[in-house]
């Protein structure tokens, strides 16, 4: 049995949740650990490209692997606290490709950050959007605008609309601009 150096505890609410992790979950083993952490309370896990459903104690569907970089929409049958074990991901080893148009992506740090802090290594285009499950912001003239300016939150997933004519790469910082070392 593998030994992991960390555990991420997240409360998922009944219905749909936009989920991501700061743990290494790459591959089939990572997906299995994620599915097993749901305590039989998940109905479906969707990535941007595939999904798997839970029925009669078994998972089936075309979602076969997990990636730390991805956001997952997870439908829960009831409020559930999940505990996912794994090793803490190094953000420099998990660049996120934001393709043209919409990309579902994960937030892979274990502390909350402002959009500005989280995107310190990234230059948005005017007209780009970032969405959380609870709101969205638009980038214009060097700033993010919206009803509420979003923060990156541990365990939450996001969508990004890249309006440029090429894919872009997002690499989260290891240290926030406040100088705090990301907790291990």
Short mmCIF file of N, CA, C and O in Angstrom, two decimals, residues 9-150:
data_model
loop_
_atom_site.label_atom_id
_atom_site.label_comp_id
_atom_site.label_asym_id
_atom_site.label_seq_id
_atom_site.Cartn_x
_atom_site.Cartn_y
_atom_site.Cartn_z
N UNK A 9 -9.13 17.51 3.07
CA UNK A 9 -10.51 17.32 3.52
C UNK A 9 -11.36 18.43 2.91
O UNK A 9 -11.03 19.60 3.04
N UNK A 10 -12.42 18.05 2.23
CA UNK A 10 -13.30 19.00 1.53
C UNK A 10 -14.74 18.59 1.77
O UNK A 10 -15.06 17.41 1.71
N UNK A 11 -15.59 19.57 2.04
CA UNK A 11 -17.02 19.29 2.14
C UNK A 11 -17.64 19.54 0.78
O UNK A 11 -17.51 20.64 0.22
N UNK A 12 -18.27 18.50 0.24
CA UNK A 12 -19.00 18.64 -1.02
C UNK A 12 -20.48 18.66 -0.67
O UNK A 12 -20.96 17.85 0.12
N UNK A 13 -21.22 19.61 -1.25
CA UNK A 13 -22.63 19.77 -0.96
C UNK A 13 -23.48 18.90 -1.86
O UNK A 13 -23.05 18.51 -2.96
N UNK A 14 -24.68 18.59 -1.42
CA UNK A 14 -25.65 17.88 -2.25
C UNK A 14 -25.81 18.65 -3.56
O UNK A 14 -25.85 19.88 -3.55
N UNK A 15 -25.85 17.94 -4.68
CA UNK A 15 -25.92 18.58 -5.99
C UNK A 15 -24.53 18.71 -6.58
O UNK A 15 -23.62 17.95 -6.23
N UNK A 16 -24.36 19.69 -7.46
CA UNK A 16 -23.10 19.83 -8.19
C UNK A 16 -22.08 20.67 -7.43
O UNK A 16 -22.43 21.68 -6.83
N UNK A 17 -20.82 20.25 -7.49
CA UNK A 17 -19.69 20.94 -6.89
C UNK A 17 -18.58 21.06 -7.93
O UNK A 17 -18.33 20.12 -8.66
N UNK A 18 -17.92 22.22 -7.99
CA UNK A 18 -16.74 22.41 -8.84
C UNK A 18 -15.54 22.15 -7.96
O UNK A 18 -15.22 22.94 -7.09
N UNK A 19 -14.85 21.03 -8.20
CA UNK A 19 -13.82 20.53 -7.29
C UNK A 19 -12.44 20.48 -7.95
O UNK A 19 -12.32 20.17 -9.13
N UNK A 20 -11.41 20.76 -7.14
CA UNK A 20 -10.04 20.51 -7.56
C UNK A 20 -9.22 20.16 -6.33
O UNK A 20 -9.67 20.32 -5.19
N UNK A 21 -8.00 19.68 -6.57
CA UNK A 21 -7.15 19.26 -5.46
C UNK A 21 -5.73 19.79 -5.62
O UNK A 21 -5.28 20.03 -6.74
N UNK A 22 -5.05 19.93 -4.51
CA UNK A 22 -3.64 20.29 -4.50
C UNK A 22 -2.76 19.06 -4.33
O UNK A 22 -1.55 19.15 -4.15
N UNK A 23 -3.36 17.88 -4.44
CA UNK A 23 -2.62 16.62 -4.32
C UNK A 23 -2.36 16.02 -5.69
O UNK A 23 -3.10 16.27 -6.64
N UNK A 24 -1.32 15.22 -5.77
CA UNK A 24 -1.01 14.48 -7.00
C UNK A 24 -2.08 13.40 -7.20
O UNK A 24 -2.21 12.51 -6.36
N UNK A 25 -2.86 13.52 -8.26
CA UNK A 25 -3.88 12.50 -8.55
C UNK A 25 -3.79 12.04 -10.01
O UNK A 25 -4.78 11.66 -10.61
N UNK A 26 -2.61 12.11 -10.59
CA UNK A 26 -2.50 11.81 -12.01
C UNK A 26 -2.66 10.32 -12.29
O UNK A 26 -2.11 9.49 -11.59
N UNK A 27 -3.46 10.02 -13.31
CA UNK A 27 -3.61 8.65 -13.77
C UNK A 27 -4.82 7.93 -13.20
O UNK A 27 -5.68 8.50 -12.53
N UNK A 28 -4.86 6.64 -13.48
CA UNK A 28 -5.96 5.77 -13.07
C UNK A 28 -6.02 5.65 -11.55
O UNK A 28 -7.10 5.70 -10.94
N UNK A 29 -4.85 5.49 -10.91
CA UNK A 29 -4.80 5.38 -9.45
C UNK A 29 -5.37 6.64 -8.79
O UNK A 29 -6.11 6.55 -7.81
N UNK A 30 -5.06 7.80 -9.31
CA UNK A 30 -5.56 9.05 -8.76
C UNK A 30 -7.07 9.15 -8.87
O UNK A 30 -7.75 9.59 -7.93
N UNK A 31 -7.62 8.73 -10.01
CA UNK A 31 -9.07 8.75 -10.18
C UNK A 31 -9.71 7.77 -9.20
O UNK A 31 -10.73 8.10 -8.58
N UNK A 32 -9.13 6.60 -9.03
CA UNK A 32 -9.67 5.61 -8.10
C UNK A 32 -9.67 6.17 -6.67
O UNK A 32 -10.66 6.03 -5.94
N UNK A 33 -8.57 6.83 -6.26
CA UNK A 33 -8.53 7.43 -4.92
C UNK A 33 -9.60 8.50 -4.77
O UNK A 33 -10.26 8.59 -3.73
N UNK A 34 -9.79 9.33 -5.81
CA UNK A 34 -10.82 10.36 -5.77
C UNK A 34 -12.21 9.72 -5.66
O UNK A 34 -13.01 10.11 -4.81
N UNK A 35 -12.48 8.73 -6.49
CA UNK A 35 -13.79 8.05 -6.45
C UNK A 35 -14.03 7.40 -5.09
O UNK A 35 -15.12 7.52 -4.52
N UNK A 36 -13.00 6.75 -4.54
CA UNK A 36 -13.15 6.08 -3.25
C UNK A 36 -13.38 7.06 -2.11
O UNK A 36 -13.99 6.71 -1.10
N UNK A 37 -12.88 8.29 -2.25
CA UNK A 37 -13.03 9.29 -1.19
C UNK A 37 -14.48 9.78 -1.07
O UNK A 37 -14.84 10.42 -0.08
N UNK A 38 -15.31 9.47 -2.05
CA UNK A 38 -16.70 9.97 -2.08
C UNK A 38 -17.64 9.19 -1.16
O UNK A 38 -18.82 9.53 -1.05
N UNK A 39 -17.16 8.13 -0.53
CA UNK A 39 -17.95 7.35 0.42
C UNK A 39 -19.29 6.87 -0.14
O UNK A 39 -20.28 6.78 0.58
N UNK A 40 -19.32 6.60 -1.45
CA UNK A 40 -20.55 6.11 -2.07
C UNK A 40 -21.63 7.17 -2.22
O UNK A 40 -22.77 6.84 -2.56
N UNK A 41 -21.29 8.44 -1.98
CA UNK A 41 -22.30 9.51 -2.02
C UNK A 41 -22.27 10.31 -3.32
O UNK A 41 -23.08 11.20 -3.52
N UNK A 42 -21.32 10.00 -4.21
CA UNK A 42 -21.26 10.71 -5.50
C UNK A 42 -22.15 9.99 -6.50
O UNK A 42 -22.26 8.77 -6.49
N UNK A 43 -22.77 10.75 -7.37
CA UNK A 43 -23.56 10.19 -8.46
C UNK A 43 -22.80 10.24 -9.78
O UNK A 43 -22.94 9.37 -10.62
N UNK A 44 -21.97 11.29 -9.93
CA UNK A 44 -21.24 11.46 -11.19
C UNK A 44 -20.03 12.36 -10.97
O UNK A 44 -20.08 13.27 -10.15
N UNK A 45 -18.95 12.07 -11.70
CA UNK A 45 -17.77 12.93 -11.75
C UNK A 45 -17.53 13.25 -13.23
O UNK A 45 -17.41 12.33 -14.04
N UNK A 46 -17.48 14.54 -13.54
CA UNK A 46 -17.26 14.98 -14.92
C UNK A 46 -15.96 15.75 -15.01
O UNK A 46 -15.70 16.64 -14.21
N UNK A 47 -15.16 15.44 -16.04
CA UNK A 47 -14.07 16.32 -16.44
C UNK A 47 -14.60 17.10 -17.65
O UNK A 47 -15.74 16.89 -18.06
N UNK A 48 -13.76 17.94 -18.24
CA UNK A 48 -14.22 18.68 -19.42
C UNK A 48 -14.50 17.73 -20.59
O UNK A 48 -15.30 18.04 -21.45
N UNK A 49 -13.84 16.57 -20.60
CA UNK A 49 -13.91 15.67 -21.76
C UNK A 49 -14.68 14.37 -21.54
O UNK A 49 -15.05 13.72 -22.51
N UNK A 50 -14.87 13.95 -20.29
CA UNK A 50 -15.47 12.64 -20.04
C UNK A 50 -16.13 12.64 -18.67
O UNK A 50 -15.95 13.56 -17.88
N UNK A 51 -16.89 11.58 -18.39
CA UNK A 51 -17.50 11.47 -17.07
C UNK A 51 -17.58 10.01 -16.66
O UNK A 51 -17.46 9.09 -17.48
N UNK A 52 -17.76 9.79 -15.36
CA UNK A 52 -18.08 8.46 -14.86
C UNK A 52 -19.22 8.60 -13.87
O UNK A 52 -19.35 9.62 -13.19
N UNK A 53 -20.06 7.59 -13.83
CA UNK A 53 -21.23 7.58 -12.96
C UNK A 53 -21.11 6.45 -11.96
O UNK A 53 -20.48 5.43 -12.24
N UNK A 54 -21.74 6.64 -10.80
CA UNK A 54 -21.70 5.65 -9.73
C UNK A 54 -23.08 5.06 -9.58
O UNK A 54 -24.06 5.78 -9.38
N UNK A 55 -23.15 3.74 -9.72
CA UNK A 55 -24.43 3.06 -9.62
C UNK A 55 -24.21 1.67 -9.07
O UNK A 55 -23.28 0.97 -9.49
N UNK A 56 -25.03 1.28 -8.11
CA UNK A 56 -24.99 -0.07 -7.51
C UNK A 56 -23.57 -0.43 -7.05
O UNK A 56 -23.12 -1.57 -7.23
N UNK A 57 -22.86 0.54 -6.48
CA UNK A 57 -21.54 0.27 -5.91
C UNK A 57 -20.39 0.24 -6.90
O UNK A 57 -19.27 -0.12 -6.53
N UNK A 58 -20.64 0.61 -8.16
CA UNK A 58 -19.57 0.58 -9.17
C UNK A 58 -19.53 1.88 -9.96
O UNK A 58 -20.56 2.51 -10.19
N UNK A 59 -18.32 2.23 -10.40
CA UNK A 59 -18.11 3.36 -11.28
C UNK A 59 -18.05 2.86 -12.72
O UNK A 59 -17.41 1.86 -13.00
N UNK A 60 -18.72 3.55 -13.63
CA UNK A 60 -18.59 3.22 -15.05
C UNK A 60 -18.64 4.51 -15.86
O UNK A 60 -19.17 5.52 -15.40
N UNK A 61 -18.04 4.47 -17.04
CA UNK A 61 -18.03 5.64 -17.91
C UNK A 61 -16.69 5.79 -18.57
O UNK A 61 -15.80 4.95 -18.42
N UNK A 62 -16.51 6.87 -19.31
CA UNK A 62 -15.30 7.08 -20.10
C UNK A 62 -14.21 7.85 -19.37
O UNK A 62 -13.11 8.00 -19.89
N UNK A 63 -14.51 8.37 -18.17
CA UNK A 63 -13.48 9.04 -17.38
C UNK A 63 -12.62 7.95 -16.75
O UNK A 63 -13.08 7.19 -15.90
N UNK A 64 -11.36 7.84 -17.23
CA UNK A 64 -10.50 6.73 -16.82
C UNK A 64 -9.28 7.19 -16.04
O UNK A 64 -8.63 6.38 -15.39
N UNK A 65 -8.93 8.47 -16.13
CA UNK A 65 -7.74 9.01 -15.47
C UNK A 65 -8.08 10.36 -14.85
O UNK A 65 -8.96 11.06 -15.34
N UNK A 66 -7.33 10.72 -13.82
CA UNK A 66 -7.47 12.04 -13.22
C UNK A 66 -6.18 12.82 -13.46
O UNK A 66 -5.12 12.24 -13.70
N UNK A 67 -6.30 14.14 -13.39
CA UNK A 67 -5.14 15.03 -13.51
C UNK A 67 -5.26 16.11 -12.44
O UNK A 67 -6.32 16.71 -12.29
N UNK A 68 -4.17 16.37 -11.76
CA UNK A 68 -4.13 17.42 -10.73
C UNK A 68 -4.55 18.76 -11.33
O UNK A 68 -5.20 19.56 -10.66
N UNK A 69 -4.22 19.02 -12.58
CA UNK A 69 -4.48 20.31 -13.23
C UNK A 69 -5.96 20.56 -13.52
O UNK A 69 -6.36 21.68 -13.82
N UNK A 70 -6.78 19.53 -13.48
CA UNK A 70 -8.16 19.64 -13.93
C UNK A 70 -9.15 19.99 -12.83
O UNK A 70 -8.92 19.70 -11.66
N UNK A 71 -10.26 20.58 -13.24
CA UNK A 71 -11.42 20.79 -12.38
C UNK A 71 -12.41 19.69 -12.70
O UNK A 71 -12.53 19.27 -13.86
N UNK A 72 -13.09 19.22 -11.67
CA UNK A 72 -14.11 18.20 -11.83
C UNK A 72 -15.44 18.71 -11.30
O UNK A 72 -15.48 19.33 -10.24
N UNK A 73 -16.50 18.46 -12.06
CA UNK A 73 -17.84 18.71 -11.54
C UNK A 73 -18.28 17.39 -10.93
O UNK A 73 -18.27 16.36 -11.60
N UNK A 74 -18.63 17.46 -9.65
CA UNK A 74 -19.01 16.25 -8.93
C UNK A 74 -20.42 16.43 -8.38
O UNK A 74 -20.69 17.40 -7.66
N UNK A 75 -21.32 15.51 -8.75
CA UNK A 75 -22.70 15.56 -8.27
C UNK A 75 -22.83 14.62 -7.08
O UNK A 75 -22.60 13.42 -7.21
N UNK A 76 -23.22 15.20 -5.93
CA UNK A 76 -23.35 14.43 -4.69
C UNK A 76 -24.82 14.19 -4.37
O UNK A 76 -25.66 15.05 -4.61
N UNK A 77 -25.12 13.02 -3.79
CA UNK A 77 -26.49 12.71 -3.38
C UNK A 77 -26.84 13.36 -2.05
O UNK A 77 -28.01 13.53 -1.73
N UNK A 78 -25.81 13.75 -1.28
CA UNK A 78 -26.02 14.46 0.00
C UNK A 78 -24.72 15.17 0.37
O UNK A 78 -23.67 14.87 -0.18
N UNK A 79 -24.80 16.11 1.32
CA UNK A 79 -23.60 16.78 1.81
C UNK A 79 -22.65 15.73 2.38
O UNK A 79 -23.09 14.88 3.17
N UNK A 80 -21.39 15.77 1.97
CA UNK A 80 -20.43 14.75 2.39
C UNK A 80 -19.05 15.37 2.56
O UNK A 80 -18.61 16.14 1.71
N UNK A 81 -18.38 15.01 3.64
CA UNK A 81 -16.98 15.40 3.81
C UNK A 81 -16.13 14.31 3.19
O UNK A 81 -16.27 13.14 3.55
N UNK A 82 -15.28 14.69 2.24
CA UNK A 82 -14.40 13.71 1.62
C UNK A 82 -12.97 13.94 2.09
O UNK A 82 -12.58 15.07 2.37
N UNK A 83 -12.22 12.86 2.20
CA UNK A 83 -10.81 12.90 2.58
C UNK A 83 -10.01 12.21 1.49
O UNK A 83 -10.12 11.00 1.32
N UNK A 84 -9.24 13.00 0.75
CA UNK A 84 -8.43 12.48 -0.34
C UNK A 84 -6.97 12.48 0.12
O UNK A 84 -6.47 13.49 0.58
N UNK A 85 -6.32 11.32 0.02
CA UNK A 85 -4.91 11.20 0.40
C UNK A 85 -4.04 11.32 -0.84
O UNK A 85 -4.42 10.88 -1.93
N UNK A 86 -2.85 11.88 -0.65
CA UNK A 86 -1.91 12.00 -1.76
C UNK A 86 -0.71 12.82 -1.34
O UNK A 86 -0.59 13.24 -0.19
N UNK A 87 0.17 13.04 -2.28
CA UNK A 87 1.34 13.88 -2.05
C UNK A 87 1.03 15.28 -2.59
O UNK A 87 0.39 15.43 -3.62
N UNK A 88 1.53 16.29 -1.88
CA UNK A 88 1.30 17.69 -2.28
C UNK A 88 1.95 17.93 -3.66
O UNK A 88 3.09 17.54 -3.89
N UNK A 89 1.18 18.55 -4.54
CA UNK A 89 1.67 18.85 -5.89
C UNK A 89 2.55 20.10 -5.87
O UNK A 89 2.25 21.06 -5.17
N UNK A 90 3.61 20.06 -6.64
CA UNK A 90 4.47 21.23 -6.86
C UNK A 90 3.90 21.97 -8.06
O UNK A 90 3.85 21.42 -9.17
N UNK A 91 3.43 23.22 -7.88
CA UNK A 91 2.79 23.92 -8.99
C UNK A 91 3.67 24.04 -10.24
O UNK A 91 3.16 24.04 -11.35
N UNK A 92 5.00 24.11 -10.06
CA UNK A 92 5.88 24.24 -11.23
C UNK A 92 5.89 22.97 -12.07
O UNK A 92 6.25 23.00 -13.24
N UNK A 93 5.48 21.84 -11.48
CA UNK A 93 5.41 20.57 -12.23
C UNK A 93 4.02 20.34 -12.83
O UNK A 93 3.77 19.30 -13.43
N UNK A 94 3.12 21.30 -12.64
CA UNK A 94 1.75 21.16 -13.14
C UNK A 94 1.29 22.41 -13.87
O UNK A 94 0.32 23.07 -13.47
N UNK A 95 1.99 22.76 -14.99
CA UNK A 95 1.51 23.89 -15.78
C UNK A 95 0.13 23.57 -16.35
O UNK A 95 -0.15 22.42 -16.68
N UNK A 96 -0.71 24.56 -16.40
CA UNK A 96 -2.08 24.38 -16.88
C UNK A 96 -2.20 25.05 -18.24
O UNK A 96 -1.91 26.25 -18.38
N UNK A 97 -2.61 24.29 -19.25
CA UNK A 97 -2.82 24.84 -20.58
C UNK A 97 -4.24 25.38 -20.66
O UNK A 97 -5.20 24.63 -20.45
N UNK A 98 -4.35 26.68 -20.90
CA UNK A 98 -5.65 27.31 -21.11
C UNK A 98 -5.83 27.47 -22.61
O UNK A 98 -5.25 28.35 -23.24
N UNK A 99 -6.59 26.55 -23.17
CA UNK A 99 -6.81 26.54 -24.61
C UNK A 99 -7.68 27.70 -25.04
O UNK A 99 -8.26 28.39 -24.20
N UNK A 100 -7.77 27.91 -26.35
CA UNK A 100 -8.69 28.92 -26.86
C UNK A 100 -10.09 28.54 -26.39
O UNK A 100 -10.43 27.36 -26.29
N UNK A 101 -10.90 29.54 -26.14
CA UNK A 101 -12.24 29.37 -25.63
C UNK A 101 -12.19 28.87 -24.18
O UNK A 101 -11.33 29.30 -23.43
N UNK A 102 -13.05 27.95 -23.78
CA UNK A 102 -13.18 27.57 -22.37
C UNK A 102 -12.30 26.39 -21.99
O UNK A 102 -12.23 25.41 -22.71
N UNK A 103 -11.68 26.49 -20.82
CA UNK A 103 -10.91 25.39 -20.21
C UNK A 103 -11.35 25.25 -18.76
O UNK A 103 -11.43 26.25 -18.04
N UNK A 104 -11.65 24.01 -18.34
CA UNK A 104 -11.91 23.72 -16.94
C UNK A 104 -10.56 23.48 -16.29
O UNK A 104 -9.78 22.66 -16.78
N UNK A 105 -10.28 24.15 -15.17
CA UNK A 105 -8.97 23.96 -14.54
C UNK A 105 -9.08 23.97 -13.03
O UNK A 105 -10.00 24.53 -12.46
N UNK A 106 -8.10 23.33 -12.40
CA UNK A 106 -8.07 23.23 -10.95
C UNK A 106 -7.19 24.30 -10.33
O UNK A 106 -6.32 24.87 -10.97
N UNK A 107 -7.45 24.52 -9.06
CA UNK A 107 -6.60 25.39 -8.25
C UNK A 107 -5.74 24.46 -7.41
O UNK A 107 -6.27 23.73 -6.56
N UNK A 108 -4.43 24.45 -7.65
CA UNK A 108 -3.58 23.38 -7.09
C UNK A 108 -2.67 23.85 -5.96
O UNK A 108 -1.62 23.27 -5.74
N UNK A 109 -3.11 24.88 -5.23
CA UNK A 109 -2.37 25.30 -4.04
C UNK A 109 -3.21 25.02 -2.80
O UNK A 109 -4.43 24.96 -2.87
N UNK A 110 -2.54 24.90 -1.66
CA UNK A 110 -3.26 24.58 -0.43
C UNK A 110 -3.46 25.79 0.49
O UNK A 110 -3.57 25.66 1.69
N UNK A 111 -3.50 26.98 -0.11
CA UNK A 111 -3.94 28.17 0.61
C UNK A 111 -4.69 29.05 -0.40
O UNK A 111 -4.40 29.03 -1.60
N UNK A 112 -5.69 29.78 0.10
CA UNK A 112 -6.45 30.67 -0.77
C UNK A 112 -5.56 31.83 -1.24
O UNK A 112 -4.63 32.22 -0.54
N UNK A 113 -5.84 32.36 -2.42
CA UNK A 113 -5.11 33.50 -2.97
C UNK A 113 -6.07 34.36 -3.77
O UNK A 113 -7.04 33.86 -4.33
N UNK A 114 -5.73 35.62 -3.87
CA UNK A 114 -6.49 36.50 -4.77
C UNK A 114 -6.19 36.07 -6.21
O UNK A 114 -5.18 35.41 -6.48
N UNK A 115 -7.07 36.47 -7.14
CA UNK A 115 -6.81 36.21 -8.56
C UNK A 115 -5.47 36.79 -8.97
O UNK A 115 -4.69 36.15 -9.66
N UNK A 116 -5.20 38.01 -8.53
CA UNK A 116 -3.97 38.70 -8.91
C UNK A 116 -2.74 37.91 -8.44
O UNK A 116 -1.78 37.74 -9.18
N UNK A 117 -2.77 37.40 -7.18
CA UNK A 117 -1.66 36.61 -6.67
C UNK A 117 -1.52 35.29 -7.44
O UNK A 117 -0.43 34.91 -7.84
N UNK A 118 -2.63 34.60 -7.64
CA UNK A 118 -2.60 33.30 -8.31
C UNK A 118 -2.18 33.38 -9.77
O UNK A 118 -1.61 32.44 -10.30
N UNK A 119 -2.47 34.52 -10.40
CA UNK A 119 -2.16 34.70 -11.82
C UNK A 119 -0.92 35.57 -12.04
O UNK A 119 -0.72 36.12 -13.11
N UNK A 120 -0.07 35.67 -11.01
CA UNK A 120 1.11 36.54 -11.09
C UNK A 120 2.03 36.17 -12.27
O UNK A 120 2.67 37.04 -12.85
N UNK A 121 2.07 34.90 -12.66
CA UNK A 121 2.93 34.44 -13.76
C UNK A 121 2.18 34.37 -15.10
O UNK A 121 2.62 33.70 -16.01
N UNK A 122 1.04 35.03 -15.20
CA UNK A 122 0.14 34.87 -16.34
C UNK A 122 -0.39 36.22 -16.77
O UNK A 122 -0.72 37.05 -15.94
N UNK A 123 -0.50 36.43 -18.07
CA UNK A 123 -1.06 37.69 -18.58
C UNK A 123 -2.36 37.41 -19.33
O UNK A 123 -2.35 36.82 -20.41
N UNK A 124 -3.50 37.82 -18.74
CA UNK A 124 -4.78 37.65 -19.43
C UNK A 124 -4.91 38.63 -20.60
O UNK A 124 -4.17 39.61 -20.67
N UNK A 125 -5.86 38.36 -21.47
CA UNK A 125 -6.22 39.28 -22.56
C UNK A 125 -7.44 40.06 -22.15
O UNK A 125 -8.29 39.53 -21.43
N UNK A 126 -7.59 41.27 -22.69
CA UNK A 126 -8.86 41.98 -22.52
C UNK A 126 -9.97 41.07 -23.05
O UNK A 126 -9.86 40.50 -24.13
N UNK A 127 -11.03 40.94 -22.27
CA UNK A 127 -12.16 40.11 -22.68
C UNK A 127 -12.10 38.68 -22.16
O UNK A 127 -13.06 37.93 -22.34
N UNK A 128 -11.00 38.28 -21.51
CA UNK A 128 -10.95 36.95 -20.91
C UNK A 128 -11.90 36.90 -19.71
O UNK A 128 -12.15 37.91 -19.06
N UNK A 129 -12.42 35.70 -19.46
CA UNK A 129 -13.32 35.47 -18.33
C UNK A 129 -12.73 34.40 -17.43
O UNK A 129 -12.09 33.47 -17.91
N UNK A 130 -13.02 34.52 -16.14
CA UNK A 130 -12.78 33.42 -15.21
C UNK A 130 -14.07 33.23 -14.43
O UNK A 130 -14.71 34.20 -14.01
N UNK A 131 -14.49 31.96 -14.30
CA UNK A 131 -15.74 31.64 -13.61
C UNK A 131 -15.45 30.69 -12.46
O UNK A 131 -14.65 29.77 -12.60
N UNK A 132 -16.13 30.93 -11.35
CA UNK A 132 -16.19 29.95 -10.27
C UNK A 132 -17.63 29.44 -10.25
O UNK A 132 -18.46 29.90 -11.06
N UNK A 133 -17.94 28.55 -9.33
CA UNK A 133 -19.32 28.05 -9.25
C UNK A 133 -20.26 29.17 -8.81
O UNK A 133 -21.45 29.12 -9.08
N UNK A 134 -19.72 30.22 -8.18
CA UNK A 134 -20.58 31.25 -7.61
C UNK A 134 -20.52 32.61 -8.31
O UNK A 134 -21.24 33.52 -7.94
N UNK A 135 -19.66 32.77 -9.31
CA UNK A 135 -19.60 34.05 -9.99
C UNK A 135 -18.58 34.06 -11.11
O UNK A 135 -17.95 33.04 -11.40
N UNK A 136 -18.43 35.23 -11.75
CA UNK A 136 -17.44 35.34 -12.82
C UNK A 136 -16.84 36.73 -12.82
O UNK A 136 -17.43 37.68 -12.33
N UNK A 137 -15.64 36.83 -13.37
CA UNK A 137 -14.95 38.11 -13.55
C UNK A 137 -14.49 38.21 -15.00
O UNK A 137 -14.20 37.20 -15.65
N UNK A 138 -14.40 39.45 -15.49
CA UNK A 138 -13.92 39.75 -16.83
C UNK A 138 -12.65 40.59 -16.70
O UNK A 138 -12.59 41.47 -15.85
N UNK A 139 -11.68 40.28 -17.54
CA UNK A 139 -10.42 41.04 -17.54
C UNK A 139 -10.52 42.16 -18.56
O UNK A 139 -10.88 41.93 -19.72
N UNK A 140 -10.20 43.37 -18.13
CA UNK A 140 -10.24 44.51 -19.04
C UNK A 140 -9.28 45.57 -18.53
O UNK A 140 -9.28 45.90 -17.35
N UNK A 141 -8.45 46.09 -19.43
CA UNK A 141 -7.58 47.22 -19.11
C UNK A 141 -6.71 46.98 -17.87
O UNK A 141 -6.56 47.86 -17.04
N UNK A 142 -6.18 45.75 -17.74
CA UNK A 142 -5.24 45.46 -16.66
C UNK A 142 -5.84 45.05 -15.34
O UNK A 142 -5.13 44.87 -14.35
N UNK A 143 -7.17 44.90 -15.28
CA UNK A 143 -7.82 44.52 -14.02
C UNK A 143 -8.96 43.53 -14.26
O UNK A 143 -9.52 43.46 -15.34
N UNK A 144 -9.29 42.81 -13.19
CA UNK A 144 -10.45 41.91 -13.19
C UNK A 144 -11.65 42.67 -12.64
O UNK A 144 -11.54 43.37 -11.63
N UNK A 145 -12.79 42.53 -13.30
CA UNK A 145 -14.01 43.19 -12.88
C UNK A 145 -15.13 42.17 -12.74
O UNK A 145 -15.19 41.21 -13.50
N UNK A 146 -16.02 42.43 -11.80
CA UNK A 146 -17.19 41.58 -11.61
C UNK A 146 -17.96 42.05 -10.41
O UNK A 146 -17.52 42.92 -9.67
N UNK A 147 -19.14 41.47 -10.22
CA UNK A 147 -19.97 41.81 -9.06
C UNK A 147 -19.16 41.63 -7.78
O UNK A 147 -19.19 42.46 -6.89
N UNK A 148 -18.47 40.50 -7.69
CA UNK A 148 -17.54 40.22 -6.59
C UNK A 148 -16.24 39.80 -7.27
O UNK A 148 -16.26 39.01 -8.20
N UNK A 149 -15.10 40.33 -6.81
CA UNK A 149 -13.83 39.89 -7.38
C UNK A 149 -13.49 38.54 -6.75
O UNK A 149 -13.41 38.41 -5.53
N UNK A 150 -13.36 37.55 -7.60
CA UNK A 150 -13.13 36.17 -7.15
C UNK A 150 -11.76 36.01 -6.51
O UNK A 150 -10.82 36.72 -6.84
#
